[in-house]
PDB file of C-alpha atoms in Angstrom:
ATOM      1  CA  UNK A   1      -2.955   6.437 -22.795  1.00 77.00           C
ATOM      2  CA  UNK A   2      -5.489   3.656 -22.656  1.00 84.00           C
ATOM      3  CA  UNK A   3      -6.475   1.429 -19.770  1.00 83.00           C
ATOM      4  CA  UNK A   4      -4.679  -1.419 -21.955  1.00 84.00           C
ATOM      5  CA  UNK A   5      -1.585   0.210 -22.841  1.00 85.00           C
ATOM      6  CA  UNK A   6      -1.119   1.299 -18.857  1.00 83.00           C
ATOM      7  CA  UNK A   7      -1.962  -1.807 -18.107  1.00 84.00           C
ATOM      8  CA  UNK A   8       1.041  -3.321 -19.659  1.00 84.00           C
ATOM      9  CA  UNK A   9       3.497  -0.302 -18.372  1.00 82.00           C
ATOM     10  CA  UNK A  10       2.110  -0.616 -14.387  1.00 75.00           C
ATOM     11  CA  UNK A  11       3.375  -4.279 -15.296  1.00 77.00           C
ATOM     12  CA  UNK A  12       6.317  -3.437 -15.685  1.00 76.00           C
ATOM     13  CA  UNK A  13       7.089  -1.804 -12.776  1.00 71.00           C
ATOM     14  CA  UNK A  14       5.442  -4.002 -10.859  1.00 69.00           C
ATOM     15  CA  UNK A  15       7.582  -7.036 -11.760  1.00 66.00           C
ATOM     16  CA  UNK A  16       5.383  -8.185 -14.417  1.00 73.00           C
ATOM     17  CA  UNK A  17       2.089  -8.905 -12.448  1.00 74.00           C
ATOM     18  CA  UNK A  18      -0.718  -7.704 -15.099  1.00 79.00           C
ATOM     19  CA  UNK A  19      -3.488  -6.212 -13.022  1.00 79.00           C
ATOM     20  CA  UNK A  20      -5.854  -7.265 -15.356  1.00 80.00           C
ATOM     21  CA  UNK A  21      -5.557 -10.834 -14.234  1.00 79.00           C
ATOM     22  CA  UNK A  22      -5.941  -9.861 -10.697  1.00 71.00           C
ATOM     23  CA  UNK A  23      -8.612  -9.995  -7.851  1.00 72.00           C
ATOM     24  CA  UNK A  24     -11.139  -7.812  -8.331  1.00 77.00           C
ATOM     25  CA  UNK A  25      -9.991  -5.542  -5.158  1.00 72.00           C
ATOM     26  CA  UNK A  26      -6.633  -5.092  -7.122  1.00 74.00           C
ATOM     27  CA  UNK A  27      -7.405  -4.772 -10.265  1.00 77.00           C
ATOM     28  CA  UNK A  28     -10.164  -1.853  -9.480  1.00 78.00           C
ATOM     29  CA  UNK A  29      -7.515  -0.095  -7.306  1.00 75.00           C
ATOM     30  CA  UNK A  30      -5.256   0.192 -10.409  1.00 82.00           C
ATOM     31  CA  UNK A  31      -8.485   1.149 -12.777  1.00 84.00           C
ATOM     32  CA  UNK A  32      -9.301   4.041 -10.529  1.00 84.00           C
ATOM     33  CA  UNK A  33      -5.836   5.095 -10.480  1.00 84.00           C
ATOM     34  CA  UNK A  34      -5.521   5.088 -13.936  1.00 87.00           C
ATOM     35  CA  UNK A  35      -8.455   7.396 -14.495  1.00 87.00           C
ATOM     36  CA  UNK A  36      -7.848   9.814 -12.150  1.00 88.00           C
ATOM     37  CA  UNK A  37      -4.313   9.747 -12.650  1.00 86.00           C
ATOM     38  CA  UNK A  38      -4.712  10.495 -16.338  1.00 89.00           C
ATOM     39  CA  UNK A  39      -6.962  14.082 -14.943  1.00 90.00           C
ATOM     40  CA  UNK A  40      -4.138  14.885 -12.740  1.00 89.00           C
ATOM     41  CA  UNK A  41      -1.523  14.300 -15.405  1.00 86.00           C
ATOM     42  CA  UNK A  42      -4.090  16.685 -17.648  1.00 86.00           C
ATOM     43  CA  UNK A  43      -3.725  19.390 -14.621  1.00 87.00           C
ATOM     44  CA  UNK A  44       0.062  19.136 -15.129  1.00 88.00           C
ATOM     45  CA  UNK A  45       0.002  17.593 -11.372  1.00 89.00           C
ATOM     46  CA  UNK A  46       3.423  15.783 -11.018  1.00 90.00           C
ATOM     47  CA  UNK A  47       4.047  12.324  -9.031  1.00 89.00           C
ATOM     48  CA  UNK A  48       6.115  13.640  -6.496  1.00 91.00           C
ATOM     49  CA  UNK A  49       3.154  16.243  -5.331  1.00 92.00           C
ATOM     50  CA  UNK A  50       1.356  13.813  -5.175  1.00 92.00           C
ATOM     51  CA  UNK A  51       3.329  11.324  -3.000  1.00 92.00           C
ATOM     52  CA  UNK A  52       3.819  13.967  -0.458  1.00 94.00           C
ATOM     53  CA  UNK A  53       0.209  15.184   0.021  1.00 94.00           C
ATOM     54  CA  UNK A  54      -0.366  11.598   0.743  1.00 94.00           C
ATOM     55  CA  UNK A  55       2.446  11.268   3.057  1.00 95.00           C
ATOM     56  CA  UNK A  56       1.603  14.593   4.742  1.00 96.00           C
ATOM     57  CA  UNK A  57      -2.436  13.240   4.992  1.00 96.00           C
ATOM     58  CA  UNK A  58      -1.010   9.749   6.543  1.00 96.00           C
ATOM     59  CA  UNK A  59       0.922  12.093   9.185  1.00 97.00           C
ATOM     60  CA  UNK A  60      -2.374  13.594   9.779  1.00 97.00           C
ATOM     61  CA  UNK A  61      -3.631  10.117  10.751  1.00 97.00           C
ATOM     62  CA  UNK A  62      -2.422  10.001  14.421  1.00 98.00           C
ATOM     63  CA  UNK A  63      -3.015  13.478  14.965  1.00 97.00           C
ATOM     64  CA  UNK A  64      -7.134  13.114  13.998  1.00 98.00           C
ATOM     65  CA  UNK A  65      -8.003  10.268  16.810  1.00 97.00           C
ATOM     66  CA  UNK A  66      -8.014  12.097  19.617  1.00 96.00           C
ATOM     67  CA  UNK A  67     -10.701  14.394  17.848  1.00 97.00           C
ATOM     68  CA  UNK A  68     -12.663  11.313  15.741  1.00 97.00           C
ATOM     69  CA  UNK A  69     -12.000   8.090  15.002  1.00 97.00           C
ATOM     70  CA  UNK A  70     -14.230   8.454  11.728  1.00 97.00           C
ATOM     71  CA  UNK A  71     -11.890  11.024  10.437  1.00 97.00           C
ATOM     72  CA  UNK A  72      -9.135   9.283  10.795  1.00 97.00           C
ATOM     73  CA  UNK A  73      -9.985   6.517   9.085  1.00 97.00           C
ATOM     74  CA  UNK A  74     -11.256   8.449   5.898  1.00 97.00           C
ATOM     75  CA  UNK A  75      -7.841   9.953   6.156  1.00 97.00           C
ATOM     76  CA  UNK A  76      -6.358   6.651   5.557  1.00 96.00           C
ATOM     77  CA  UNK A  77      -8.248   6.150   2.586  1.00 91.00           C
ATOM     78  CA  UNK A  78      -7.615   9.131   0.981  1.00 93.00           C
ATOM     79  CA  UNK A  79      -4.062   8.643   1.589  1.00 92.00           C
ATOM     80  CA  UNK A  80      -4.134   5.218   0.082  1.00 87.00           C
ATOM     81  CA  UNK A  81      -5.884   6.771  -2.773  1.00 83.00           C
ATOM     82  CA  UNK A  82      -3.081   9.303  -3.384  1.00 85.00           C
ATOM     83  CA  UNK A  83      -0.623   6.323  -2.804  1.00 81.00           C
ATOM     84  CA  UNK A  84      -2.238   4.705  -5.958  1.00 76.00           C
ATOM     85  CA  UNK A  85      -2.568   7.946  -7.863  1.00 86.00           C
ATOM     86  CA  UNK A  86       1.432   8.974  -7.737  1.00 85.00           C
ATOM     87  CA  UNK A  87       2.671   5.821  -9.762  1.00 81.00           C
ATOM     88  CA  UNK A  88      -0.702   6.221 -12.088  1.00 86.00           C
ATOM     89  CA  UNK A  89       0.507   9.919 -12.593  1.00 89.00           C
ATOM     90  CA  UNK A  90       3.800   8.843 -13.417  1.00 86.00           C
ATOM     91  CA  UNK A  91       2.506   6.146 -15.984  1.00 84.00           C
ATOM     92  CA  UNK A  92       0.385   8.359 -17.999  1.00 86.00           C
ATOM     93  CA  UNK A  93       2.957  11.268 -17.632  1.00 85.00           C
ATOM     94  CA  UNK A  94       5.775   9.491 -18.888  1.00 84.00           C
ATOM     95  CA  UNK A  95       7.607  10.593 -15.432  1.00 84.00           C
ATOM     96  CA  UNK A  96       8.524   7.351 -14.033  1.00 79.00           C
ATOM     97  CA  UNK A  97      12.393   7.898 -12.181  1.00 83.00           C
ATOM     98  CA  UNK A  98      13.944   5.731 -10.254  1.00 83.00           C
ATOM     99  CA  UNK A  99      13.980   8.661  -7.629  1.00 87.00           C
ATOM    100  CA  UNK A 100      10.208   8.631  -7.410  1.00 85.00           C
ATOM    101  CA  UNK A 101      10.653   5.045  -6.840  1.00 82.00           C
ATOM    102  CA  UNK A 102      12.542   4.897  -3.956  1.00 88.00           C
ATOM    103  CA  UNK A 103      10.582   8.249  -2.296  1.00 91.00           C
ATOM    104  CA  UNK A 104       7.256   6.513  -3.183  1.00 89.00           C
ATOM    105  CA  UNK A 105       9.011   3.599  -1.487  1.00 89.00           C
ATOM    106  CA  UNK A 106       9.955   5.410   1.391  1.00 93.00           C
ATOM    107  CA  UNK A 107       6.618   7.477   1.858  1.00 94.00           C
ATOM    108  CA  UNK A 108       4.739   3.900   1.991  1.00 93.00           C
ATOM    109  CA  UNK A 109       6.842   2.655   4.820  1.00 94.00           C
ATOM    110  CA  UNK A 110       6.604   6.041   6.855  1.00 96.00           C
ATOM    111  CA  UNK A 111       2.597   6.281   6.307  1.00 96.00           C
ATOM    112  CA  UNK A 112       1.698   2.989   7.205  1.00 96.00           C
ATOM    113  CA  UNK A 113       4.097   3.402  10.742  1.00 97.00           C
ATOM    114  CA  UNK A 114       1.878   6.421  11.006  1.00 97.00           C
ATOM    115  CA  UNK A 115      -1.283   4.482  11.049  1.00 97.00           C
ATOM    116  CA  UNK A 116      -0.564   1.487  13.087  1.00 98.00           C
ATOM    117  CA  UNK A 117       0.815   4.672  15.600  1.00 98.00           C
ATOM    118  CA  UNK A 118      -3.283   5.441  15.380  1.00 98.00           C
ATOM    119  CA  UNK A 119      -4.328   2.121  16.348  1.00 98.00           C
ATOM    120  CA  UNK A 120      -1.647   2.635  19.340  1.00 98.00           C
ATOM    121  CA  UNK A 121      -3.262   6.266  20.335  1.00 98.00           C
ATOM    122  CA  UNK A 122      -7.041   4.057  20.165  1.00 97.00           C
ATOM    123  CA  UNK A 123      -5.751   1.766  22.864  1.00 97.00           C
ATOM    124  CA  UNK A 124      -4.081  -0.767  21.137  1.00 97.00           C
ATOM    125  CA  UNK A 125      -1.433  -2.498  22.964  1.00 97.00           C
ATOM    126  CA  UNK A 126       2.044  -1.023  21.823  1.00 97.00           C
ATOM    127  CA  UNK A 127       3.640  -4.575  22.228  1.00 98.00           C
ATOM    128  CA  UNK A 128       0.935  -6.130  19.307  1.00 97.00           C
ATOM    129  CA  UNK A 129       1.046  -2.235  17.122  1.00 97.00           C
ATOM    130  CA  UNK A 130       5.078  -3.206  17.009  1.00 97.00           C
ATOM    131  CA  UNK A 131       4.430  -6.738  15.885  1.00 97.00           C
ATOM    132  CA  UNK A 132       1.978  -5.671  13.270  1.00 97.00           C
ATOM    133  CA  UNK A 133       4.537  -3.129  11.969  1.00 96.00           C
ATOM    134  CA  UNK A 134       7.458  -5.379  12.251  1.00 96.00           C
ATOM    135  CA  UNK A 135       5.971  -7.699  10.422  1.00 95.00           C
ATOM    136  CA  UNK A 136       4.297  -6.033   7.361  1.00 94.00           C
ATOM    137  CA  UNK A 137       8.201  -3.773   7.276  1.00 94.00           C
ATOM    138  CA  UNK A 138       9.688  -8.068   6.582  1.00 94.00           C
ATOM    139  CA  UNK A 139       7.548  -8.498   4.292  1.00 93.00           C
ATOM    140  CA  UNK A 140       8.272  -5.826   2.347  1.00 91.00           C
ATOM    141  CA  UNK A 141      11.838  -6.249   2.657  1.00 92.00           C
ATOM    142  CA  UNK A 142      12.224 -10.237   2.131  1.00 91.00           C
ATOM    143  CA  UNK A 143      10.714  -9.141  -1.490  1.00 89.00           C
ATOM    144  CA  UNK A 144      12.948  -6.541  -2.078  1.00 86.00           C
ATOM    145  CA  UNK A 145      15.732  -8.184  -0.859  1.00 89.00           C
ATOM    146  CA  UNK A 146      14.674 -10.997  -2.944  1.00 87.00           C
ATOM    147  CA  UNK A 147      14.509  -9.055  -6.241  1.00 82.00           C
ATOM    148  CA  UNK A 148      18.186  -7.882  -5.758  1.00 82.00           C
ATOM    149  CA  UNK A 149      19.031 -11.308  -5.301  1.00 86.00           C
ATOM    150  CA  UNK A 150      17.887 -11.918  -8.704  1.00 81.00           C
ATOM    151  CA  UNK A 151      14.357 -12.672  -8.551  1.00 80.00           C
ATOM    152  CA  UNK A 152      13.001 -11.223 -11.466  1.00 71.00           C
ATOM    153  CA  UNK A 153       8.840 -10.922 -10.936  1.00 67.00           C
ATOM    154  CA  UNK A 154       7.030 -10.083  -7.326  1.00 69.00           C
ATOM    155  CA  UNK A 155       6.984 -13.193  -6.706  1.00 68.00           C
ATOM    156  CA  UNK A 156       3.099 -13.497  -5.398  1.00 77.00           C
ATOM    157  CA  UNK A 157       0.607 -11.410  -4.989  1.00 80.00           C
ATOM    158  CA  UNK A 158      -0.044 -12.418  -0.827  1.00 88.00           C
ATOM    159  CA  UNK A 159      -2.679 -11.587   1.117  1.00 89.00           C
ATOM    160  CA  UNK A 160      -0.909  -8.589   3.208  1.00 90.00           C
ATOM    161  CA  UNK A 161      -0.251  -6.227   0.357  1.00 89.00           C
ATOM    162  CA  UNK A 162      -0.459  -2.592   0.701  1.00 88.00           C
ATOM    163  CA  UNK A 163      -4.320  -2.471  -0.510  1.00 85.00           C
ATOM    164  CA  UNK A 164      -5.064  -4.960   2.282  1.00 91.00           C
ATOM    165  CA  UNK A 165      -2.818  -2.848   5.061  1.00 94.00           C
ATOM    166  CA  UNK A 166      -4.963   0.275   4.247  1.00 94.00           C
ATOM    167  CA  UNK A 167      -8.314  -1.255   4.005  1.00 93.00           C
ATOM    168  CA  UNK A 168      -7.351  -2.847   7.577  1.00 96.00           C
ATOM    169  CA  UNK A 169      -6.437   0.506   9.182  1.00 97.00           C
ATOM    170  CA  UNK A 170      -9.164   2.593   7.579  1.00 96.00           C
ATOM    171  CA  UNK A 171     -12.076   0.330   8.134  1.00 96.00           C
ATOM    172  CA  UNK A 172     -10.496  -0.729  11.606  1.00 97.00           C
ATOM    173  CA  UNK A 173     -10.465   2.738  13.053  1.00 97.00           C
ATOM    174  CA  UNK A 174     -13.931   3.297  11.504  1.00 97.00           C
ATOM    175  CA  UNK A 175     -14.750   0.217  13.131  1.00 96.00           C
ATOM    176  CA  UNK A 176     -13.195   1.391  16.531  1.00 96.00           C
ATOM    177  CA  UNK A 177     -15.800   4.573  16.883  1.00 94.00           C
ATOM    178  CA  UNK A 178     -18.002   1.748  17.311  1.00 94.00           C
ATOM    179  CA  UNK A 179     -16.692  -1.087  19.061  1.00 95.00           C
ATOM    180  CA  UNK A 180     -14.231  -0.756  21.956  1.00 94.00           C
ATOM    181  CA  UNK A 181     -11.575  -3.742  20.880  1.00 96.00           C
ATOM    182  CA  UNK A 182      -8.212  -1.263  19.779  1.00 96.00           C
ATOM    183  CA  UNK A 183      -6.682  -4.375  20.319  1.00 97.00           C
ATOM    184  CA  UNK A 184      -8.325  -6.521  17.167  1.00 97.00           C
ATOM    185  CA  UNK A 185      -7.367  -4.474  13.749  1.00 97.00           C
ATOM    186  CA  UNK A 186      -3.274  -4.400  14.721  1.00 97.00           C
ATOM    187  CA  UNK A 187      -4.139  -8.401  15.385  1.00 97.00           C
ATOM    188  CA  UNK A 188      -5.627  -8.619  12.309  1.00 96.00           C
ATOM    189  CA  UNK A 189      -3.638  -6.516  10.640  1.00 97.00           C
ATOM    190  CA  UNK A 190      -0.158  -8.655  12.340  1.00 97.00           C
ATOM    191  CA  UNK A 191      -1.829 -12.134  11.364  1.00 96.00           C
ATOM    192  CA  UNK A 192      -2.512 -11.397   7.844  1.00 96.00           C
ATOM    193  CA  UNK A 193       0.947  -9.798   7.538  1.00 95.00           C
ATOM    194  CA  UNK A 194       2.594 -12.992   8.890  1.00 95.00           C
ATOM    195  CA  UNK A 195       0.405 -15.383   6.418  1.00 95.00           C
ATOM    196  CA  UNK A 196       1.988 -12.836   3.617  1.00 94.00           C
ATOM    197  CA  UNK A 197       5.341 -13.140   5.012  1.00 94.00           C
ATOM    198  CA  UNK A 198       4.840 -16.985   5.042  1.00 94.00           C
ATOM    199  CA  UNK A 199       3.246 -17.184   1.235  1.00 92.00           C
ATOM    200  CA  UNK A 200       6.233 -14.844   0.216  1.00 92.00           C
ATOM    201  CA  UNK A 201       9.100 -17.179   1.559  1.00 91.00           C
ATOM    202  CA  UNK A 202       8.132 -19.884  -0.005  1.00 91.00           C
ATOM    203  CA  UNK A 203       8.098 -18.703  -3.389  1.00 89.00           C
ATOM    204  CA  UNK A 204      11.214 -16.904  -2.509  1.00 90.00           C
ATOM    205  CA  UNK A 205      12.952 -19.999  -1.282  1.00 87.00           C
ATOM    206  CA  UNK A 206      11.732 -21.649  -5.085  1.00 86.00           C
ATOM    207  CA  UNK A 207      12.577 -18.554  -7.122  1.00 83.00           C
ATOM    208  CA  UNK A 208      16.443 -18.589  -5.798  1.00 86.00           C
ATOM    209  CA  UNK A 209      17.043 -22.071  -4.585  1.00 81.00           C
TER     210      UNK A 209
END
């Protein structure tokens, strides 16, 4: 499968947003996907493997602080990589079910509880780690909630995706083995989910007004 001809089916299942007309951050998340999903497909690997070794490295998340903060944080990345790679396996396999959907769905929302629970175990306040989560959960569920209502694209690409929620908790714990303020990435991470939230409702409110 070619880098066009995925392009076109990740649209698809992404409610018609083309990566190849997105920000550079997105659209070379979905290119490196695509080519290292297509050597996993080769390798017979299937999408729901893959979906669980990420969820099972994002579990490992909380458990690595208390023995580096550095670790950690390349443990979120490589579980946001394998968060990228399960759809792009799917894609080039020709094993997209509405099963994996839901579990990749799922997984998402589990591993990114599992990282803000990091941020908690670094010193972050638990009040501001449960705002941060509340509000990045909302946002993911005004959209779907949304798109059963009949809205038929994403809506917007805001600024709180989940590329944006793993570069925040990878290169915030990173950042944390260096500078003592636990409390600033779950801020940061809360304040962009809440702009998100706020893009998202308003094209929402036009989509099914």
């Amino acid at each position: 499968m070619t880098w066009d001809e995925y392009a076109v089916a990740w649209s698809g299942l992404h409610g018609g947003f083309d990566p190849r007309k997105g920000s550079r951050v997105v659209r070379g998340w979905v290119r490196t996907a695509y080519r290292i999903g297509s050597w996993l497909s080769g390798k017979r690997v299937s999408p729901m493997t893959v979906t669980t070794c990420g969820l099972l490295i994002c579990l490992g998340v909380p458990a690595a602080v208390p023995l580096s903060l550095l670790l950690a944080a390349a443990l979120v990345l490589v579980a946001a990589l394998a968060d990228g790679l399960d759809g792009a396996v799917a894609v080039v396999s020709g094993r997209v079910t509405r099963t994996g959907f839901v579990y990749d769905s799922v997984a998402d929302r589990i591993g990114e509880a599992a990282w803000l629970v990091a941020f908690w175990l670094a010193g972050a306040p638990g009040w501001l780690v449960a705002v941060a989560g509340a509000a990045s959960w909302l946002h993911e569920y005004v959209r779907a909630r949304a798109v059963a209502a009949g809205m038929s694209e994403i809506g917007v690409v805001t600024v709180a995706e989940r590329p944006t929620r793993a570069l925040i908790a990878g290169l915030g714990l990173a950042a944390l083995a260096v500078v003592d303020l636990p409390w600033l990435p779950p801020a940061f991470w809360a304040a962009l989910q809440i702009a998100g939230l706020t893009q998202l409702s308003v094209v929402v409110h036009r989509a099914l007004r």
